[in-house]
mmCIF file with all atom_site columns, C-alpha atoms in Angstrom:
data_model
loop_
_atom_site.group_PDB
_atom_site.id
_atom_site.type_symbol
_atom_site.label_atom_id
_atom_site.label_alt_id
_atom_site.label_comp_id
_atom_site.label_asym_id
_atom_site.label_entity_id
_atom_site.label_seq_id
_atom_site.pdbx_PDB_ins_code
_atom_site.Cartn_x
_atom_site.Cartn_y
_atom_site.Cartn_z
_atom_site.occupancy
_atom_site.B_iso_or_equiv
_atom_site.pdbx_formal_charge
_atom_site.auth_seq_id
_atom_site.auth_comp_id
_atom_site.auth_asym_id
_atom_site.auth_atom_id
_atom_site.pdbx_PDB_model_num
ATOM 1   C CA . MET A 1 1   ? -11.350 0.754  -5.683  1.00 79.00 ? 61  MET A CA 1
ATOM 2   C CA . PHE A 1 2   ? -11.052 1.748  -2.076  1.00 87.00 ? 62  PHE A CA 1
ATOM 3   C CA . LEU A 1 3   ? -12.414 5.096  -1.814  1.00 89.00 ? 63  LEU A CA 1
ATOM 4   C CA . GLY A 1 4   ? -11.670 7.400  0.892   1.00 92.00 ? 64  GLY A CA 1
ATOM 5   C CA . THR A 1 5   ? -11.333 11.084 2.762   1.00 94.00 ? 65  THR A CA 1
ATOM 6   C CA . VAL A 1 6   ? -8.512  12.144 4.646   1.00 95.00 ? 66  VAL A CA 1
ATOM 7   C CA . ILE A 1 7   ? -7.692  15.519 6.837   1.00 95.00 ? 67  ILE A CA 1
ATOM 8   C CA . GLY A 1 8   ? -3.881  16.099 7.159   1.00 96.00 ? 68  GLY A CA 1
ATOM 9   C CA . ARG A 1 9   ? -0.991  18.535 6.424   1.00 96.00 ? 69  ARG A CA 1
ATOM 10  C CA . VAL A 1 10  ? 1.082   18.674 3.469   1.00 97.00 ? 70  VAL A CA 1
ATOM 11  C CA . THR A 1 11  ? 4.770   17.799 4.687   1.00 97.00 ? 71  THR A CA 1
ATOM 12  C CA . ALA A 1 12  ? 6.580   19.864 2.045   1.00 97.00 ? 72  ALA A CA 1
ATOM 13  C CA . ASP A 1 13  ? 6.052   22.213 -0.600  1.00 97.00 ? 73  ASP A CA 1
ATOM 14  C CA . LEU A 1 14  ? 4.496   21.112 -3.644  1.00 97.00 ? 74  LEU A CA 1
ATOM 15  C CA . GLU A 1 15  ? 6.660   20.503 -6.904  1.00 96.00 ? 75  GLU A CA 1
ATOM 16  C CA . VAL A 1 16  ? 5.332   20.039 -10.240 1.00 97.00 ? 76  VAL A CA 1
ATOM 17  C CA . GLN A 1 17  ? 6.622   17.246 -12.222 1.00 97.00 ? 77  GLN A CA 1
ATOM 18  C CA . LYS A 1 18  ? 6.306   15.593 -15.783 1.00 96.00 ? 78  LYS A CA 1
ATOM 19  C CA . SER A 1 19  ? 5.211   12.077 -16.940 1.00 93.00 ? 79  SER A CA 1
ATOM 20  C CA . ALA A 1 20  ? 6.911   10.264 -19.801 1.00 93.00 ? 80  ALA A CA 1
ATOM 21  C CA . GLU A 1 21  ? 4.162   12.019 -21.840 1.00 94.00 ? 81  GLU A CA 1
ATOM 22  C CA . GLN A 1 22  ? 4.874   15.397 -20.548 1.00 93.00 ? 82  GLN A CA 1
ATOM 23  C CA . SER A 1 23  ? 1.567   15.435 -18.590 1.00 94.00 ? 83  SER A CA 1
ATOM 24  C CA . PRO A 1 24  ? 1.792   17.179 -15.297 1.00 96.00 ? 84  PRO A CA 1
ATOM 25  C CA . TYR A 1 25  ? 1.597   15.877 -11.915 1.00 96.00 ? 85  TYR A CA 1
ATOM 26  C CA . ILE A 1 26  ? 2.274   16.368 -8.391  1.00 97.00 ? 86  ILE A CA 1
ATOM 27  C CA . ARG A 1 27  ? 3.680   13.939 -5.610  1.00 97.00 ? 87  ARG A CA 1
ATOM 28  C CA . PHE A 1 28  ? 3.343   14.871 -2.115  1.00 97.00 ? 88  PHE A CA 1
ATOM 29  C CA . THR A 1 29  ? 3.071   13.408 1.333   1.00 97.00 ? 89  THR A CA 1
ATOM 30  C CA . LEU A 1 30  ? 0.358   14.029 3.965   1.00 97.00 ? 90  LEU A CA 1
ATOM 31  C CA . ALA A 1 31  ? 0.891   13.877 7.606   1.00 97.00 ? 91  ALA A CA 1
ATOM 32  C CA . VAL A 1 32  ? -2.389  12.219 9.010   1.00 95.00 ? 92  VAL A CA 1
ATOM 33  C CA . ASN A 1 33  ? -3.038  12.023 12.802  1.00 93.00 ? 93  ASN A CA 1
ATOM 34  C CA . LYS A 1 34  ? -4.788  9.187  14.079  1.00 91.00 ? 94  LYS A CA 1
ATOM 35  C CA . TYR A 1 35  ? -6.259  9.687  17.635  1.00 89.00 ? 95  TYR A CA 1
ATOM 36  C CA . GLY A 1 36  ? -7.448  7.350  20.251  1.00 87.00 ? 96  GLY A CA 1
ATOM 37  C CA . LYS A 1 37  ? -5.839  4.812  22.440  1.00 89.00 ? 97  LYS A CA 1
ATOM 38  C CA . ASN A 1 38  ? -3.014  4.303  20.095  1.00 90.00 ? 98  ASN A CA 1
ATOM 39  C CA . GLU A 1 39  ? -2.399  7.791  18.633  1.00 93.00 ? 99  GLU A CA 1
ATOM 40  C CA . HIS A 1 40  ? -0.183  7.847  15.903  1.00 94.00 ? 100 HIS A CA 1
ATOM 41  C CA . THR A 1 41  ? 0.654   9.748  12.640  1.00 95.00 ? 101 THR A CA 1
ATOM 42  C CA . LEU A 1 42  ? 0.246   8.169  9.106   1.00 94.00 ? 102 LEU A CA 1
ATOM 43  C CA . PHE A 1 43  ? 2.225   9.603  5.943   1.00 95.00 ? 103 PHE A CA 1
ATOM 44  C CA . PRO A 1 44  ? 0.170   8.492  2.851   1.00 96.00 ? 104 PRO A CA 1
ATOM 45  C CA . GLN A 1 45  ? 2.119   9.355  -0.374  1.00 96.00 ? 105 GLN A CA 1
ATOM 46  C CA . CYS A 1 46  ? -0.768  11.575 -2.346  1.00 97.00 ? 106 CYS A CA 1
ATOM 47  C CA . TRP A 1 47  ? -0.613  12.075 -6.331  1.00 97.00 ? 107 TRP A CA 1
ATOM 48  C CA . ILE A 1 48  ? -2.723  14.512 -8.116  1.00 96.00 ? 108 ILE A CA 1
ATOM 49  C CA . PHE A 1 49  ? -2.577  14.294 -11.864 1.00 95.00 ? 109 PHE A CA 1
ATOM 50  C CA . GLY A 1 50  ? -3.530  16.380 -14.964 1.00 92.00 ? 110 GLY A CA 1
ATOM 51  C CA . LYS A 1 51  ? -3.101  20.053 -15.960 1.00 93.00 ? 111 LYS A CA 1
ATOM 52  C CA . GLU A 1 52  ? -6.182  21.624 -14.548 1.00 93.00 ? 112 GLU A CA 1
ATOM 53  C CA . ASN A 1 53  ? -5.848  19.968 -11.185 1.00 93.00 ? 113 ASN A CA 1
ATOM 54  C CA . VAL A 1 54  ? -2.070  20.569 -10.981 1.00 95.00 ? 114 VAL A CA 1
ATOM 55  C CA . ASP A 1 55  ? -2.805  24.199 -11.881 1.00 95.00 ? 115 ASP A CA 1
ATOM 56  C CA . ARG A 1 56  ? -5.739  24.598 -9.280  1.00 95.00 ? 116 ARG A CA 1
ATOM 57  C CA . ILE A 1 57  ? -3.717  23.138 -6.292  1.00 95.00 ? 117 ILE A CA 1
ATOM 58  C CA . ILE A 1 58  ? -0.671  25.442 -7.430  1.00 96.00 ? 118 ILE A CA 1
ATOM 59  C CA . LYS A 1 59  ? -2.737  28.510 -7.769  1.00 95.00 ? 119 LYS A CA 1
ATOM 60  C CA . ALA A 1 60  ? -4.232  27.847 -4.246  1.00 95.00 ? 120 ALA A CA 1
ATOM 61  C CA . LYS A 1 61  ? -0.804  27.946 -2.805  1.00 95.00 ? 121 LYS A CA 1
ATOM 62  C CA . VAL A 1 62  ? -1.121  24.415 -1.085  1.00 95.00 ? 122 VAL A CA 1
ATOM 63  C CA . GLY A 1 63  ? 2.293   24.023 0.530   1.00 95.00 ? 123 GLY A CA 1
ATOM 64  C CA . LYS A 1 64  ? 4.057   22.731 3.650   1.00 96.00 ? 124 LYS A CA 1
ATOM 65  C CA . GLY A 1 65  ? 1.835   22.930 6.684   1.00 95.00 ? 125 GLY A CA 1
ATOM 66  C CA . SER A 1 66  ? -1.326  23.316 4.540   1.00 95.00 ? 126 SER A CA 1
ATOM 67  C CA . LEU A 1 67  ? -4.394  21.625 6.291   1.00 95.00 ? 127 LEU A CA 1
ATOM 68  C CA . ILE A 1 68  ? -6.385  20.092 3.432   1.00 96.00 ? 128 ILE A CA 1
ATOM 69  C CA . GLN A 1 69  ? -9.147  17.378 3.049   1.00 96.00 ? 129 GLN A CA 1
ATOM 70  C CA . ILE A 1 70  ? -8.508  15.000 0.123   1.00 96.00 ? 130 ILE A CA 1
ATOM 71  C CA . ALA A 1 71  ? -10.805 12.258 -1.451  1.00 96.00 ? 131 ALA A CA 1
ATOM 72  C CA . GLY A 1 72  ? -9.503  9.615  -3.767  1.00 95.00 ? 132 GLY A CA 1
ATOM 73  C CA . ASP A 1 73  ? -8.722  6.060  -4.302  1.00 96.00 ? 133 ASP A CA 1
ATOM 74  C CA . ILE A 1 74  ? -6.557  4.543  -1.506  1.00 95.00 ? 134 ILE A CA 1
ATOM 75  C CA . ASP A 1 75  ? -4.147  1.645  -2.337  1.00 96.00 ? 135 ASP A CA 1
ATOM 76  C CA . LEU A 1 76  ? -1.187  -0.020 -0.590  1.00 94.00 ? 136 LEU A CA 1
ATOM 77  C CA . VAL A 1 77  ? 1.712   -0.566 -2.694  1.00 94.00 ? 137 VAL A CA 1
ATOM 78  C CA . GLU A 1 78  ? 4.615   -2.940 -1.995  1.00 94.00 ? 138 GLU A CA 1
ATOM 79  C CA . TYR A 1 79  ? 7.833   -1.547 -2.756  1.00 88.00 ? 139 TYR A CA 1
ATOM 80  C CA . LYS A 1 80  ? 11.708  -2.817 -2.870  1.00 89.00 ? 140 LYS A CA 1
ATOM 81  C CA . LYS A 1 81  ? 14.805  -0.507 -2.487  1.00 87.00 ? 141 LYS A CA 1
ATOM 82  C CA . LYS A 1 82  ? 17.860  -1.903 -3.612  1.00 87.00 ? 142 LYS A CA 1
ATOM 83  C CA . ARG A 1 83  ? 20.736  -0.721 -1.308  1.00 87.00 ? 143 ARG A CA 1
ATOM 84  C CA . SER A 1 84  ? 24.489  -1.154 -2.095  1.00 88.00 ? 144 SER A CA 1
ATOM 85  C CA . ASP A 1 85  ? 25.390  -1.149 1.388   1.00 90.00 ? 145 ASP A CA 1
ATOM 86  C CA . GLY A 1 86  ? 23.023  -4.278 2.642   1.00 88.00 ? 146 GLY A CA 1
ATOM 87  C CA . PRO A 1 87  ? 20.211  -6.260 2.003   1.00 90.00 ? 147 PRO A CA 1
ATOM 88  C CA . ASP A 1 88  ? 17.579  -4.886 -0.076  1.00 90.00 ? 148 ASP A CA 1
ATOM 89  C CA . THR A 1 89  ? 14.222  -3.322 1.692   1.00 89.00 ? 149 THR A CA 1
ATOM 90  C CA . THR A 1 90  ? 10.831  -4.087 1.248   1.00 91.00 ? 150 THR A CA 1
ATOM 91  C CA . GLY A 1 91  ? 7.627   -2.380 2.789   1.00 91.00 ? 151 GLY A CA 1
ATOM 92  C CA . ILE A 1 92  ? 4.399   -1.054 1.888   1.00 92.00 ? 152 ILE A CA 1
ATOM 93  C CA . VAL A 1 93  ? 3.407   2.462  1.335   1.00 92.00 ? 153 VAL A CA 1
ATOM 94  C CA . LEU A 1 94  ? -0.217  4.147  1.520   1.00 95.00 ? 154 LEU A CA 1
ATOM 95  C CA . LYS A 1 95  ? -0.792  5.465  -1.479  1.00 96.00 ? 155 LYS A CA 1
ATOM 96  C CA . ILE A 1 96  ? -3.892  8.074  -2.578  1.00 97.00 ? 156 ILE A CA 1
ATOM 97  C CA . ILE A 1 97  ? -4.557  9.190  -6.081  1.00 96.00 ? 157 ILE A CA 1
ATOM 98  C CA . ILE A 1 98  ? -6.441  12.400 -5.438  1.00 96.00 ? 158 ILE A CA 1
ATOM 99  C CA . TRP A 1 99  ? -9.952  13.036 -7.099  1.00 94.00 ? 159 TRP A CA 1
ATOM 100 C CA . SER A 1 100 ? -10.880 16.321 -5.029  1.00 93.00 ? 160 SER A CA 1
ATOM 101 C CA . TRP A 1 101 ? -9.347  18.445 -2.484  1.00 93.00 ? 161 TRP A CA 1
ATOM 102 C CA . ASN A 1 102 ? -10.139 21.607 -0.308  1.00 93.00 ? 162 ASN A CA 1
ATOM 103 C CA . TYR A 1 103 ? -8.719  23.545 2.613   1.00 93.00 ? 163 TYR A CA 1
ATOM 104 C CA . VAL A 1 104 ? -9.771  22.685 6.060   1.00 91.00 ? 164 VAL A CA 1
ATOM 105 C CA . SER A 1 105 ? -10.420 25.511 8.739   1.00 79.00 ? 165 SER A CA 1
ATOM 106 C CA . ALA A 1 106 ? -7.735  24.862 11.475  1.00 64.00 ? 166 ALA A CA 1
ATOM 107 C CA . ASP A 1 107 ? -10.334 25.939 14.268  1.00 57.00 ? 167 ASP A CA 1
ATOM 108 C CA . LYS A 1 108 ? -12.586 22.921 12.792  1.00 50.00 ? 168 LYS A CA 1
ATOM 109 C CA . ALA A 1 109 ? -9.858  20.206 12.776  1.00 49.00 ? 169 ALA A CA 1
ATOM 110 C CA . ARG A 1 110 ? -8.452  18.432 15.738  1.00 47.00 ? 170 ARG A CA 1
ATOM 111 C CA . ILE A 1 111 ? -4.777  18.804 15.082  1.00 42.00 ? 171 ILE A CA 1
ATOM 112 C CA . SER A 1 112 ? -1.571  18.666 17.277  1.00 39.00 ? 172 SER A CA 1
ATOM 113 C CA . GLU A 1 113 ? 0.624   20.944 15.488  1.00 42.00 ? 173 GLU A CA 1
ATOM 114 C CA . GLU A 1 114 ? 0.379   24.530 15.117  1.00 42.00 ? 174 GLU A CA 1
ATOM 115 C CA . PRO A 1 115 ? -0.771  26.035 11.520  1.00 43.00 ? 175 PRO A CA 1
ATOM 116 C CA . ASN A 1 116 ? 2.538   27.153 10.495  1.00 42.00 ? 176 ASN A CA 1
ATOM 117 C CA . SER A 1 117 ? 5.022   24.358 12.155  1.00 40.00 ? 177 SER A CA 1
ATOM 118 C CA . ASN A 1 118 ? 7.869   23.114 10.579  1.00 38.00 ? 178 ASN A CA 1
ATOM 119 C CA . THR A 1 119 ? 8.115   19.805 12.483  1.00 40.00 ? 179 THR A CA 1
ATOM 120 C CA . LEU A 1 120 ? 6.562   17.740 9.707   1.00 40.00 ? 180 LEU A CA 1
ATOM 121 C CA . THR A 1 121 ? 8.879   15.463 7.986   1.00 44.00 ? 181 THR A CA 1
ATOM 122 C CA . LYS A 1 122 ? 9.174   13.388 4.944   1.00 43.00 ? 182 LYS A CA 1
ATOM 123 C CA . PRO A 1 123 ? 8.518   9.648  6.041   1.00 47.00 ? 183 PRO A CA 1
ATOM 124 C CA . PRO A 1 124 ? 11.367  7.129  5.488   1.00 48.00 ? 184 PRO A CA 1
ATOM 125 C CA . ALA A 1 125 ? 9.516   5.457  2.533   1.00 48.00 ? 185 ALA A CA 1
ATOM 126 C CA . SER A 1 126 ? 8.678   6.955  -0.559  1.00 51.00 ? 186 SER A CA 1
ATOM 127 C CA . LEU A 1 127 ? 7.570   5.331  -3.821  1.00 52.00 ? 187 LEU A CA 1
ATOM 128 C CA . GLU A 1 128 ? 10.233  7.645  -5.758  1.00 55.00 ? 188 GLU A CA 1
ATOM 129 C CA . ASP A 1 129 ? 12.681  5.850  -3.904  1.00 52.00 ? 189 ASP A CA 1
ATOM 130 C CA . PHE A 1 130 ? 11.760  2.304  -4.880  1.00 53.00 ? 190 PHE A CA 1
ATOM 131 C CA . ASP A 1 131 ? 11.105  -0.154 -7.186  1.00 57.00 ? 191 ASP A CA 1
ATOM 132 C CA . VAL A 1 132 ? 7.184   -0.639 -7.280  1.00 55.00 ? 192 VAL A CA 1
ATOM 133 C CA . ILE A 1 133 ? 6.439   -4.542 -6.907  1.00 54.00 ? 193 ILE A CA 1
ATOM 134 C CA . SER A 1 134 ? 2.684   -4.344 -7.316  1.00 53.00 ? 194 SER A CA 1
ATOM 135 C CA . GLU A 1 135 ? 0.072   -1.666 -7.821  1.00 51.00 ? 195 GLU A CA 1
#
């Protein structure tokens, strides 16, 4: 198990989904700015499971642009996307199973976007679009 804490902005409004067993979950992407000599943005896929956890994050009105801190189990997951118009695509997605989360005060975090910026976009790779090779 690889545990970590990450601060970032939610890239889209949250959508509650149901598993095959009808258990609620939410999958969303977080834009995490890395600072320093090679500044860039990471887009980990975040997953939150269970009715209580899902209800809490929805009730708190977390949505696109919300600055949150999450803690959870971090993993790299290989994916393979079958393409009809060419060769299959493979890669790796950073996946975080959230154990806890909280809002972060925008004045206490170093961020390049404005709090209500609409410039965040979904990354090109999403586990919902691919067949997972290993977990």
